[in-house]
Short mmCIF file of C-alpha atoms in Angstrom, two decimals:
data_model
loop_
_atom_site.label_atom_id
_atom_site.label_comp_id
_atom_site.label_asym_id
_atom_site.label_seq_id
_atom_site.Cartn_x
_atom_site.Cartn_y
_atom_site.Cartn_z
CA UNK A 1 109.14 182.17 246.15
CA UNK A 2 110.95 185.49 246.30
CA UNK A 3 109.49 188.47 248.08
CA UNK A 4 108.18 191.21 245.75
CA UNK A 5 110.19 194.40 245.60
CA UNK A 6 108.66 197.87 245.71
CA UNK A 7 105.66 197.98 243.46
CA UNK A 8 103.17 200.46 242.07
CA UNK A 9 101.05 199.79 245.16
CA UNK A 10 103.79 200.85 247.58
CA UNK A 11 104.88 203.94 245.60
CA UNK A 12 103.15 206.42 247.92
CA UNK A 13 100.20 205.96 250.25
CA UNK A 14 98.70 209.46 250.41
CA UNK A 15 95.45 210.41 248.72
CA UNK A 16 97.41 212.91 246.62
CA UNK A 17 99.74 210.16 245.37
CA UNK A 18 96.69 208.39 243.95
CA UNK A 19 94.63 211.33 242.69
CA UNK A 20 97.58 212.91 240.85
CA UNK A 21 99.20 209.69 239.67
CA UNK A 22 100.08 209.17 236.04
CA UNK A 23 100.72 205.45 236.54
CA UNK A 24 98.37 203.51 234.27
CA UNK A 25 98.07 200.74 236.85
CA UNK A 26 96.85 203.02 239.64
CA UNK A 27 94.43 204.73 237.26
CA UNK A 28 93.13 201.29 236.29
CA UNK A 29 92.51 200.41 239.94
CA UNK A 30 90.58 203.66 240.49
CA UNK A 31 88.50 202.82 237.41
CA UNK A 32 87.93 199.33 238.81
CA UNK A 33 86.53 200.69 242.07
CA UNK A 34 84.43 203.32 240.27
CA UNK A 35 82.79 200.98 237.77
CA UNK A 36 82.11 198.49 240.57
CA UNK A 37 80.12 201.18 242.40
CA UNK A 38 78.08 201.91 239.26
CA UNK A 39 77.57 198.18 238.66
CA UNK A 40 76.25 197.77 242.20
CA UNK A 41 73.84 200.69 241.79
CA UNK A 42 72.64 199.43 238.41
CA UNK A 43 72.14 196.03 240.05
CA UNK A 44 69.90 197.57 242.71
CA UNK A 45 67.62 198.92 239.97
CA UNK A 46 67.61 195.47 238.35
CA UNK A 47 66.58 193.92 241.67
CA UNK A 48 63.70 196.41 241.97
CA UNK A 49 62.55 195.57 238.43
CA UNK A 50 62.60 191.81 239.07
CA UNK A 51 60.77 192.19 242.40
CA UNK A 52 58.06 194.27 240.71
CA UNK A 53 57.63 191.60 238.01
CA UNK A 54 57.05 188.82 240.56
CA UNK A 55 53.34 189.57 240.37
CA UNK A 56 51.19 190.56 237.37
CA UNK A 57 49.96 193.79 238.95
CA UNK A 58 51.88 197.00 239.52
CA UNK A 59 52.30 196.33 243.26
CA UNK A 60 55.75 197.46 244.35
CA UNK A 61 56.40 200.33 241.92
CA UNK A 62 54.01 202.75 240.26
CA UNK A 63 54.27 202.80 236.47
CA UNK A 64 56.09 206.14 236.48
CA UNK A 65 58.60 204.87 239.04
CA UNK A 66 59.05 201.65 237.07
CA UNK A 67 59.84 203.71 233.97
CA UNK A 68 62.60 205.45 235.89
CA UNK A 69 63.90 202.15 237.33
CA UNK A 70 64.49 200.47 233.96
CA UNK A 71 65.82 203.71 232.45
CA UNK A 72 68.35 204.26 235.20
CA UNK A 73 69.34 200.58 235.23
CA UNK A 74 70.14 200.85 231.54
CA UNK A 75 72.00 204.17 231.75
CA UNK A 76 74.22 203.14 234.67
CA UNK A 77 74.97 199.70 233.30
CA UNK A 78 75.66 200.69 229.69
CA UNK A 79 77.35 204.08 229.89
CA UNK A 80 79.10 203.79 233.26
CA UNK A 81 79.84 200.06 233.58
CA UNK A 82 79.73 198.03 230.36
CA UNK A 83 81.45 200.49 228.02
CA UNK A 84 84.41 201.39 230.29
CA UNK A 85 84.64 198.08 232.17
CA UNK A 86 87.34 196.10 230.36
CA UNK A 87 89.13 198.90 228.42
CA UNK A 88 89.39 201.27 231.37
CA UNK A 89 90.39 198.65 233.94
CA UNK A 90 92.09 195.61 232.40
CA UNK A 91 93.05 197.47 229.22
CA UNK A 92 94.57 200.34 231.16
CA UNK A 93 96.45 198.03 233.51
CA UNK A 94 97.67 195.44 231.01
CA UNK A 95 98.16 197.02 227.61
CA UNK A 96 101.55 198.66 228.40
CA UNK A 97 102.69 195.51 230.23
CA UNK A 98 101.73 193.30 227.29
CA UNK A 99 103.69 195.33 224.75
CA UNK A 100 106.70 195.97 226.98
CA UNK A 101 106.09 199.70 227.61
CA UNK A 102 106.62 201.71 230.79
CA UNK A 103 103.22 203.38 230.61
CA UNK A 104 100.62 204.56 228.13
CA UNK A 105 101.85 207.09 225.57
CA UNK A 106 99.78 209.93 227.07
CA UNK A 107 99.69 209.41 230.85
CA UNK A 108 98.25 212.84 231.69
CA UNK A 109 95.48 212.32 229.14
CA UNK A 110 94.83 208.97 230.82
CA UNK A 111 94.30 210.69 234.17
CA UNK A 112 92.11 213.32 232.49
CA UNK A 113 89.90 210.58 231.06
CA UNK A 114 89.39 209.22 234.58
CA UNK A 115 88.41 212.67 235.87
CA UNK A 116 85.96 213.12 232.99
CA UNK A 117 84.45 209.74 233.83
CA UNK A 118 84.04 210.81 237.46
CA UNK A 119 82.52 214.19 236.54
CA UNK A 120 80.06 212.62 234.10
CA UNK A 121 79.16 209.90 236.59
CA UNK A 122 78.66 212.28 239.51
CA UNK A 123 76.48 214.59 237.41
CA UNK A 124 74.35 211.63 236.35
CA UNK A 125 74.04 210.38 239.94
CA UNK A 126 73.03 213.89 241.05
CA UNK A 127 70.25 213.88 238.44
CA UNK A 128 69.09 210.43 239.54
CA UNK A 129 68.95 211.50 243.18
CA UNK A 130 67.00 214.64 242.28
CA UNK A 131 64.25 212.65 240.59
CA UNK A 132 65.82 210.64 237.79
CA UNK A 133 64.90 210.20 234.17
CA UNK A 134 62.16 208.13 232.55
CA UNK A 135 62.87 208.10 228.80
CA UNK A 136 64.51 204.70 228.53
CA UNK A 137 68.27 204.53 227.98
CA UNK A 138 67.61 205.18 224.27
CA UNK A 139 66.21 208.72 224.89
CA UNK A 140 63.83 208.38 221.93
CA UNK A 141 62.39 211.64 220.65
CA UNK A 142 60.04 213.50 220.70
CA UNK A 143 59.27 212.22 224.22
CA UNK A 144 62.75 213.09 225.52
CA UNK A 145 62.82 216.54 223.89
CA UNK A 146 59.26 217.66 224.49
CA UNK A 147 57.14 215.69 226.95
CA UNK A 148 59.36 214.20 229.66
CA UNK A 149 59.45 216.23 232.87
CA UNK A 150 62.36 214.27 234.31
CA UNK A 151 66.06 215.22 234.43
CA UNK A 152 66.83 214.55 230.76
CA UNK A 153 69.23 217.48 230.38
CA UNK A 154 71.38 216.67 233.41
CA UNK A 155 71.65 212.99 232.55
CA UNK A 156 72.37 213.81 228.91
CA UNK A 157 75.15 216.19 230.00
CA UNK A 158 76.62 213.47 232.23
CA UNK A 159 76.69 211.02 229.32
CA UNK A 160 78.08 213.73 227.01
CA UNK A 161 81.04 214.37 229.35
CA UNK A 162 81.59 210.66 229.89
CA UNK A 163 81.84 210.21 226.12
CA UNK A 164 85.01 212.31 226.04
CA UNK A 165 86.55 209.96 228.59
CA UNK A 166 85.90 207.09 226.19
CA UNK A 167 87.37 208.99 223.21
CA UNK A 168 90.55 209.89 225.11
CA UNK A 169 91.04 206.31 226.29
CA UNK A 170 90.72 205.01 222.72
CA UNK A 171 93.13 207.65 221.41
CA UNK A 172 95.67 206.78 224.09
CA UNK A 173 95.52 203.06 223.29
CA UNK A 174 96.03 203.59 219.54
CA UNK A 175 99.01 205.92 220.03
CA UNK A 176 100.54 203.54 222.59
CA UNK A 177 100.21 200.45 220.38
CA UNK A 178 101.72 202.28 217.42
CA UNK A 179 104.64 203.94 219.19
CA UNK A 180 105.61 202.11 222.38
CA UNK A 181 105.99 198.43 221.53
CA UNK A 182 109.16 196.78 222.88
CA UNK A 183 111.93 195.76 220.46
CA UNK A 184 110.86 192.58 218.71
CA UNK A 185 107.16 193.06 219.52
CA UNK A 186 105.90 193.05 215.92
CA UNK A 187 102.23 193.42 215.03
CA UNK A 188 101.83 189.67 214.68
CA UNK A 189 103.45 189.00 218.05
CA UNK A 190 100.90 191.19 219.81
CA UNK A 191 98.57 189.35 222.19
CA UNK A 192 95.03 189.12 220.82
CA UNK A 193 93.90 191.13 223.85
CA UNK A 194 95.85 194.05 222.35
CA UNK A 195 94.36 193.50 218.89
CA UNK A 196 90.88 193.54 220.43
CA UNK A 197 91.60 196.82 222.19
CA UNK A 198 93.01 198.33 219.01
CA UNK A 199 89.77 197.53 217.18
CA UNK A 200 87.72 198.79 220.13
CA UNK A 201 89.66 202.05 220.17
CA UNK A 202 88.82 202.67 216.51
CA UNK A 203 85.12 202.39 217.33
CA UNK A 204 85.53 204.62 220.39
CA UNK A 205 87.15 207.40 218.36
CA UNK A 206 84.92 207.18 215.29
CA UNK A 207 81.58 206.37 216.94
CA UNK A 208 81.47 208.24 220.23
CA UNK A 209 81.45 211.75 218.67
CA UNK A 210 78.20 210.82 216.90
CA UNK A 211 76.33 210.14 220.15
CA UNK A 212 77.88 213.29 221.64
CA UNK A 213 76.49 215.36 218.76
CA UNK A 214 73.12 213.60 219.03
CA UNK A 215 72.84 214.44 222.73
CA UNK A 216 73.85 218.02 221.96
CA UNK A 217 71.14 218.32 219.28
CA UNK A 218 68.62 216.87 221.72
CA UNK A 219 69.56 219.54 224.25
CA UNK A 220 69.31 222.31 221.65
CA UNK A 221 65.82 221.23 220.64
CA UNK A 222 64.69 220.87 224.25
CA UNK A 223 66.03 224.29 225.33
CA UNK A 224 65.92 226.47 222.22
CA UNK A 225 62.92 224.74 220.57
CA UNK A 226 64.64 224.42 217.20
CA UNK A 227 62.92 221.72 215.15
CA UNK A 228 65.41 218.88 214.77
CA UNK A 229 63.65 215.74 215.98
CA UNK A 230 60.15 216.92 216.94
CA UNK A 231 57.75 216.75 213.94
CA UNK A 232 55.46 219.33 215.55
CA UNK A 233 58.13 222.01 214.96
CA UNK A 234 59.54 220.66 211.70
CA UNK A 235 61.89 217.96 212.97
CA UNK A 236 62.18 214.26 212.17
CA UNK A 237 62.14 211.72 215.06
CA UNK A 238 63.55 209.01 212.79
CA UNK A 239 66.68 211.14 212.35
CA UNK A 240 67.32 210.72 216.06
CA UNK A 241 67.04 206.95 215.73
CA UNK A 242 69.52 206.93 212.84
CA UNK A 243 72.05 209.00 214.79
CA UNK A 244 71.50 207.13 218.05
CA UNK A 245 71.91 203.65 216.58
CA UNK A 246 74.80 204.68 214.31
CA UNK A 247 76.72 204.95 217.58
CA UNK A 248 74.85 202.55 219.82
CA UNK A 249 75.19 199.46 217.68
CA UNK A 250 78.98 199.89 217.31
CA UNK A 251 78.93 200.59 221.06
CA UNK A 252 77.88 196.97 221.47
CA UNK A 253 81.27 196.09 220.01
CA UNK A 254 83.02 198.56 222.33
CA UNK A 255 81.53 196.38 225.07
CA UNK A 256 82.07 192.89 223.62
CA UNK A 257 85.35 193.16 221.63
CA UNK A 258 87.56 193.64 224.72
CA UNK A 259 85.76 190.67 226.27
CA UNK A 260 86.66 188.60 223.23
CA UNK A 261 90.28 189.64 223.76
CA UNK A 262 90.13 188.34 227.33
CA UNK A 263 88.66 185.03 226.18
CA UNK A 264 91.43 184.56 223.59
CA UNK A 265 94.04 184.92 226.34
CA UNK A 266 92.28 182.67 228.86
CA UNK A 267 91.44 179.82 226.48
CA UNK A 268 94.95 179.62 225.07
CA UNK A 269 96.54 179.85 228.53
CA UNK A 270 94.42 177.20 230.22
CA UNK A 271 94.50 174.88 227.20
CA UNK A 272 98.31 175.16 227.25
CA UNK A 273 98.20 175.47 223.51
CA UNK A 274 99.02 178.06 220.89
CA UNK A 275 95.87 179.86 219.77
CA UNK A 276 94.37 178.34 216.63
CA UNK A 277 94.17 180.79 213.71
CA UNK A 278 95.89 183.80 215.32
CA UNK A 279 95.65 185.97 212.21
CA UNK A 280 91.99 185.11 211.66
CA UNK A 281 91.09 186.12 215.22
CA UNK A 282 93.14 189.32 214.97
CA UNK A 283 91.59 190.44 211.68
CA UNK A 284 88.09 189.34 212.73
CA UNK A 285 88.33 191.97 215.50
CA UNK A 286 89.04 194.64 212.89
CA UNK A 287 86.25 193.26 210.67
CA UNK A 288 83.75 193.46 213.53
CA UNK A 289 84.76 197.07 214.17
CA UNK A 290 84.27 197.98 210.48
CA UNK A 291 81.04 196.03 209.82
CA UNK A 292 79.63 197.27 213.12
CA UNK A 293 79.21 200.72 211.57
CA UNK A 294 77.03 199.32 208.74
CA UNK A 295 74.18 197.61 210.58
CA UNK A 296 72.49 200.31 212.66
CA UNK A 297 69.32 200.09 210.58
CA UNK A 298 68.42 196.65 211.93
CA UNK A 299 67.26 198.44 215.10
CA UNK A 300 64.71 200.32 212.97
CA UNK A 301 62.87 197.62 211.02
CA UNK A 302 59.52 198.80 212.44
CA UNK A 303 60.31 202.53 212.34
CA UNK A 304 58.89 203.00 208.87
CA UNK A 305 62.14 202.74 206.89
CA UNK A 306 61.74 201.25 203.42
CA UNK A 307 61.59 197.48 203.00
CA UNK A 308 64.56 197.70 200.63
CA UNK A 309 66.67 199.41 203.29
CA UNK A 310 65.49 196.73 205.72
CA UNK A 311 66.69 193.98 203.40
CA UNK A 312 70.12 195.57 203.04
CA UNK A 313 70.53 195.99 206.79
CA UNK A 314 69.30 192.43 207.35
CA UNK A 315 71.93 191.09 204.92
CA UNK A 316 74.70 193.15 206.56
CA UNK A 317 73.61 191.86 209.97
CA UNK A 318 74.18 188.31 208.76
CA UNK A 319 77.60 189.36 207.42
CA UNK A 320 78.73 190.84 210.76
CA UNK A 321 77.98 187.49 212.40
CA UNK A 322 80.75 185.84 210.33
CA UNK A 323 83.81 187.29 212.14
CA UNK A 324 82.18 186.50 215.49
CA UNK A 325 81.64 182.93 214.34
CA UNK A 326 85.31 182.76 213.26
CA UNK A 327 86.34 183.62 216.81
CA UNK A 328 84.10 180.98 218.39
CA UNK A 329 85.36 178.34 215.94
CA UNK A 330 89.00 179.20 216.62
CA UNK A 331 88.55 179.20 220.40
CA UNK A 332 86.93 175.78 220.18
CA UNK A 333 89.68 174.49 217.91
CA UNK A 334 92.28 175.80 220.37
CA UNK A 335 90.72 173.74 223.15
CA UNK A 336 90.64 170.62 220.96
CA UNK A 337 93.35 168.23 222.17
CA UNK A 338 94.63 170.90 224.56
CA UNK A 339 95.77 170.18 228.11
CA UNK A 340 92.85 171.96 229.70
CA UNK A 341 92.97 172.95 233.37
CA UNK A 342 89.66 174.02 234.85
CA UNK A 343 90.78 176.97 236.94
CA UNK A 344 88.25 179.72 237.73
CA UNK A 345 89.11 181.95 234.70
CA UNK A 346 88.70 178.96 232.39
CA UNK A 347 85.29 178.12 233.85
CA UNK A 348 84.16 181.64 233.06
CA UNK A 349 85.64 181.36 229.54
CA UNK A 350 83.79 178.10 228.85
CA UNK A 351 80.60 179.71 230.17
CA UNK A 352 81.22 182.63 227.82
CA UNK A 353 81.38 180.30 224.80
CA UNK A 354 77.93 178.84 225.49
CA UNK A 355 76.20 182.06 226.49
CA UNK A 356 77.68 184.18 223.71
CA UNK A 357 76.68 181.50 221.21
CA UNK A 358 73.05 181.71 222.37
CA UNK A 359 73.19 185.51 222.31
CA UNK A 360 74.70 185.57 218.85
CA UNK A 361 72.31 183.07 217.29
CA UNK A 362 69.24 184.82 218.70
CA UNK A 363 70.65 188.01 217.22
CA UNK A 364 70.21 186.42 213.81
CA UNK A 365 66.51 185.98 214.63
CA UNK A 366 66.25 189.70 215.37
CA UNK A 367 68.22 190.55 212.23
CA UNK A 368 65.63 188.82 210.03
CA UNK A 369 63.13 191.37 208.77
CA UNK A 370 60.05 189.17 208.93
CA UNK A 371 60.66 187.60 212.34
CA UNK A 372 61.71 190.79 214.07
CA UNK A 373 58.29 192.39 213.42
CA UNK A 374 56.85 189.83 215.84
CA UNK A 375 59.70 190.07 218.37
CA UNK A 376 60.42 193.83 218.46
CA UNK A 377 59.94 195.40 221.90
CA UNK A 378 59.26 192.05 223.55
CA UNK A 379 61.23 190.25 226.25
CA UNK A 380 62.96 188.26 223.49
CA UNK A 381 65.02 191.40 222.81
CA UNK A 382 65.77 191.80 226.53
CA UNK A 383 66.96 188.18 226.74
CA UNK A 384 69.09 188.45 223.59
CA UNK A 385 70.72 191.67 224.73
CA UNK A 386 71.55 190.29 228.18
CA UNK A 387 72.94 187.04 226.74
CA UNK A 388 75.41 189.13 224.74
CA UNK A 389 76.14 191.84 227.29
CA UNK A 390 76.01 189.89 230.58
CA UNK A 391 76.52 186.34 229.34
CA UNK A 392 79.25 187.67 227.07
CA UNK A 393 80.87 190.85 228.29
CA UNK A 394 80.33 190.56 232.07
CA UNK A 395 81.37 186.90 232.10
CA UNK A 396 84.50 187.82 230.11
CA UNK A 397 85.18 190.68 232.53
CA UNK A 398 84.99 188.25 235.46
CA UNK A 399 87.25 185.81 233.62
CA UNK A 400 89.78 188.60 233.09
CA UNK A 401 89.62 189.85 236.67
CA UNK A 402 90.27 186.34 238.03
CA UNK A 403 92.96 185.67 235.43
CA UNK A 404 95.02 188.80 236.08
CA UNK A 405 94.14 189.36 239.77
CA UNK A 406 97.40 187.66 240.93
CA UNK A 407 99.37 190.02 238.68
CA UNK A 408 97.43 193.10 239.82
CA UNK A 409 97.64 192.41 243.56
CA UNK A 410 100.40 189.82 244.00
CA UNK A 411 97.94 187.63 245.90
CA UNK A 412 95.99 184.44 245.09
CA UNK A 413 92.30 184.14 245.83
CA UNK A 414 90.38 181.07 246.98
CA UNK A 415 90.09 178.78 243.97
CA UNK A 416 87.24 176.89 245.64
CA UNK A 417 85.07 179.96 246.15
CA UNK A 418 86.02 181.19 242.70
CA UNK A 419 84.63 178.03 241.13
CA UNK A 420 81.50 178.12 243.29
CA UNK A 421 80.90 181.72 242.23
CA UNK A 422 81.42 180.89 238.54
CA UNK A 423 78.88 178.07 238.73
CA UNK A 424 76.31 180.23 240.55
CA UNK A 425 76.70 183.02 237.99
CA UNK A 426 76.23 180.57 235.10
CA UNK A 427 73.18 178.84 236.60
CA UNK A 428 71.62 182.07 237.92
CA UNK A 429 72.11 183.86 234.62
CA UNK A 430 70.40 181.14 232.57
CA UNK A 431 67.55 180.84 235.06
CA UNK A 432 67.06 184.60 234.86
CA UNK A 433 67.15 185.23 231.15
CA UNK A 434 66.26 182.03 229.31
CA UNK A 435 62.58 182.22 230.42
CA UNK A 436 62.52 185.70 228.91
CA UNK A 437 63.07 184.23 225.42
CA UNK A 438 59.85 182.26 225.90
CA UNK A 439 58.02 185.26 227.38
CA UNK A 440 59.06 187.40 224.43
CA UNK A 441 58.09 184.80 221.86
CA UNK A 442 54.70 184.56 223.56
CA UNK A 443 54.32 188.32 223.18
CA UNK A 444 55.10 189.83 226.58
CA UNK A 445 56.20 193.42 225.88
CA UNK A 446 59.15 194.93 227.71
CA UNK A 447 59.06 198.13 229.77
CA UNK A 448 55.66 197.50 231.43
CA UNK A 449 55.19 197.18 235.19
CA UNK A 450 52.13 194.93 234.84
CA UNK A 451 51.38 191.98 232.59
CA UNK A 452 48.71 189.28 231.97
CA UNK A 453 48.55 186.56 234.65
CA UNK A 454 49.56 183.74 232.28
CA UNK A 455 53.11 185.14 232.19
CA UNK A 456 53.62 184.97 235.98
CA UNK A 457 55.24 181.52 236.31
CA UNK A 458 58.08 182.31 233.95
CA UNK A 459 58.57 185.70 235.62
CA UNK A 460 58.89 183.95 239.00
CA UNK A 461 61.59 181.70 237.51
CA UNK A 462 63.33 184.79 236.18
CA UNK A 463 63.28 186.59 239.53
CA UNK A 464 64.46 183.47 241.37
CA UNK A 465 67.34 183.20 238.89
CA UNK A 466 68.21 186.85 239.46
CA UNK A 467 68.58 186.09 243.18
CA UNK A 468 71.05 183.28 242.45
CA UNK A 469 72.88 185.49 239.97
CA UNK A 470 73.09 188.29 242.54
CA UNK A 471 74.69 185.97 245.12
CA UNK A 472 77.15 184.68 242.51
CA UNK A 473 78.16 188.23 241.55
CA UNK A 474 78.60 189.39 245.15
CA UNK A 475 80.85 186.47 246.16
CA UNK A 476 83.95 187.69 244.23
CA UNK A 477 83.74 191.00 246.10
CA UNK A 478 84.20 189.05 249.36
CA UNK A 479 86.91 186.54 248.44
CA UNK A 480 88.90 188.90 246.22
CA UNK A 481 88.91 191.54 248.97
CA UNK A 482 89.89 188.86 251.49
CA UNK A 483 92.77 187.79 249.25
CA UNK A 484 94.30 191.29 249.38
CA UNK A 485 94.78 191.02 253.13
CA UNK A 486 95.12 187.27 253.71
CA UNK A 487 95.76 185.66 250.31
CA UNK A 488 98.83 183.58 249.56
CA UNK A 489 101.61 185.32 247.57
CA UNK A 490 100.99 184.66 243.90
CA UNK A 491 104.54 184.81 242.60
CA UNK A 492 105.42 186.49 239.34
CA UNK A 493 103.92 183.86 237.05
CA UNK A 494 101.31 181.77 238.90
CA UNK A 495 99.71 180.37 235.72
CA UNK A 496 103.11 179.69 234.12
CA UNK A 497 102.57 181.66 230.91
CA UNK A 498 104.92 183.15 228.29
CA UNK A 499 103.33 186.64 227.90
CA UNK A 500 105.33 189.76 228.76
CA UNK A 501 103.02 190.75 231.61
CA UNK A 502 103.97 187.50 233.37
CA UNK A 503 107.72 188.22 233.09
CA UNK A 504 107.73 191.05 235.59
CA UNK A 505 107.09 190.92 239.31
CA UNK A 506 103.64 190.71 240.90
CA UNK A 507 102.47 193.36 241.59
CA UNK A 508 104.50 195.16 238.90
CA UNK A 509 106.96 197.96 239.68
CA UNK A 510 105.96 201.53 238.81
CA UNK A 511 107.85 201.43 235.49
CA UNK A 512 106.65 197.88 234.78
CA UNK A 513 110.02 196.27 233.97
CA UNK A 514 113.45 196.45 235.59
CA UNK A 515 115.04 196.24 232.14
CA UNK A 516 113.72 196.93 228.65
CA UNK A 517 112.33 193.57 227.43
CA UNK A 518 113.27 192.30 223.99
CA UNK A 519 110.74 189.94 222.42
CA UNK A 520 112.18 186.98 220.49
CA UNK A 521 109.27 184.56 220.70
CA UNK A 522 105.87 184.31 219.04
CA UNK A 523 102.60 185.03 220.84
CA UNK A 524 101.25 182.08 222.85
CA UNK A 525 104.50 180.13 222.54
CA UNK A 526 104.48 177.44 225.22
CA UNK A 527 107.56 175.54 224.02
CA UNK A 528 111.25 176.10 224.60
CA UNK A 529 111.12 178.99 222.13
CA UNK A 530 109.40 181.09 224.80
CA UNK A 531 112.63 181.08 226.81
CA UNK A 532 110.84 179.71 229.86
CA UNK A 533 110.68 176.19 231.27
CA UNK A 534 107.00 176.62 232.02
CA UNK A 535 106.35 173.10 233.21
CA UNK A 536 109.28 173.19 235.61
CA UNK A 537 108.11 176.55 236.94
CA UNK A 538 104.60 175.18 237.29
CA UNK A 539 105.78 172.26 239.37
CA UNK A 540 107.96 174.61 241.46
CA UNK A 541 104.89 176.70 242.22
CA UNK A 542 103.08 173.64 243.51
CA UNK A 543 100.64 173.44 240.62
CA UNK A 544 100.03 170.08 238.95
CA UNK A 545 101.67 169.39 235.61
CA UNK A 546 99.39 169.61 232.61
CA UNK A 547 101.59 167.54 230.32
#
């Protein structure tokens, strides 16, 4: 195995060389560290919530403190971890490599988006340390504009600034995909990871300004007392819900679409088989992005909107499930008769299929007008949301991190501990959130620090599962960090794959490729047409043949 040449990691060691870099790979690593910090902090709030719910009474946290705990858990996880996680880290690092470009089209804008993320995050953390916010991550009015005495303005400003980071990242991705593809890299040779990020970027650009304007209107009403959302001064609180969910439901797809892109790559790679229905998966990503803007009203079935509007939004909710179902079908068909190897990324991908399926199907329950009246604001909603966001997006994020870690660092991690971690995450996650479906169906409302005693047993199961999940999520921090200093060299193509990112050294050089690549093969081509003897290379790397 040849020694790696100079790479983006060795191109300067000073703090200045990192803070002023325009290299998309270094910016991605700084995002990776930043979102990990926010994920850890959001996890601490989750631990406090689960500990409080061990007993029926409000023992550990007072109700007011509990309100802040679940609010701040939601804000940190959604705005500062889930939304930027895959686009800002894996997307930033891999998108130019996958299309054969030297960098993103707008490298200075890329660095600016990181700074905006930091400024928004630090402002939000300052507000949380000063006393926090208690409105719920949805900031529903008129409570957030009139009655809350917590740091609504500061947190809102932090989210407002962070939104521009998201918009700039989406803009950069779209321009890069349109203008910087290598010769021969046609639209239908693009990896599905790139298609997923293209669709995500459309939602980022079109949806994020809406939440920015909503937060701005909230601030105007709170400071200037102009009646916008507060009915006492002539406003309409339902208007806030329309504006908030017009962004926040598509934001779900900002979170999950990049994860779907990761899963497409991992399943094809570890099944050693061309992806089934490439065009269907590619266009289903665009369809999800478009339909995602049409279903916001299913969050408002009990807000007083007309029953006719409810029926329309219910129908559209069923429609948006179709492209997601197409993806699941095609991933399953790809695995059928494939030469599957159960490496750590593949274990996460298989876990994703099961968990996302549960999350998606329970979403149909909540999209049905009649049933959702019973389930709204119960733990059923909490369970559904976490099955999609954690069982889907976070699991996909972990799959992607393990899949591309050898490319990012040039080092291999412990496969044994990777598999143990994946199993603990899967078991711990289900033990945590599946009981919450039952609790919700039985009527336990969310966002309360105390509850009737008959719900305690299932809450104990849920807290025990959260402990297992926490251990499973902390383990990668240990063995991935260990691999940086003591891991075996990964080689350029440890998984023996045909994609462009695997045809440059690990870790990649600053300009990604020594020579301009020319693409002459189709996406996910494992045969001789790929120009690589992948099986020979696999045996040379000491990995068992999968033929």
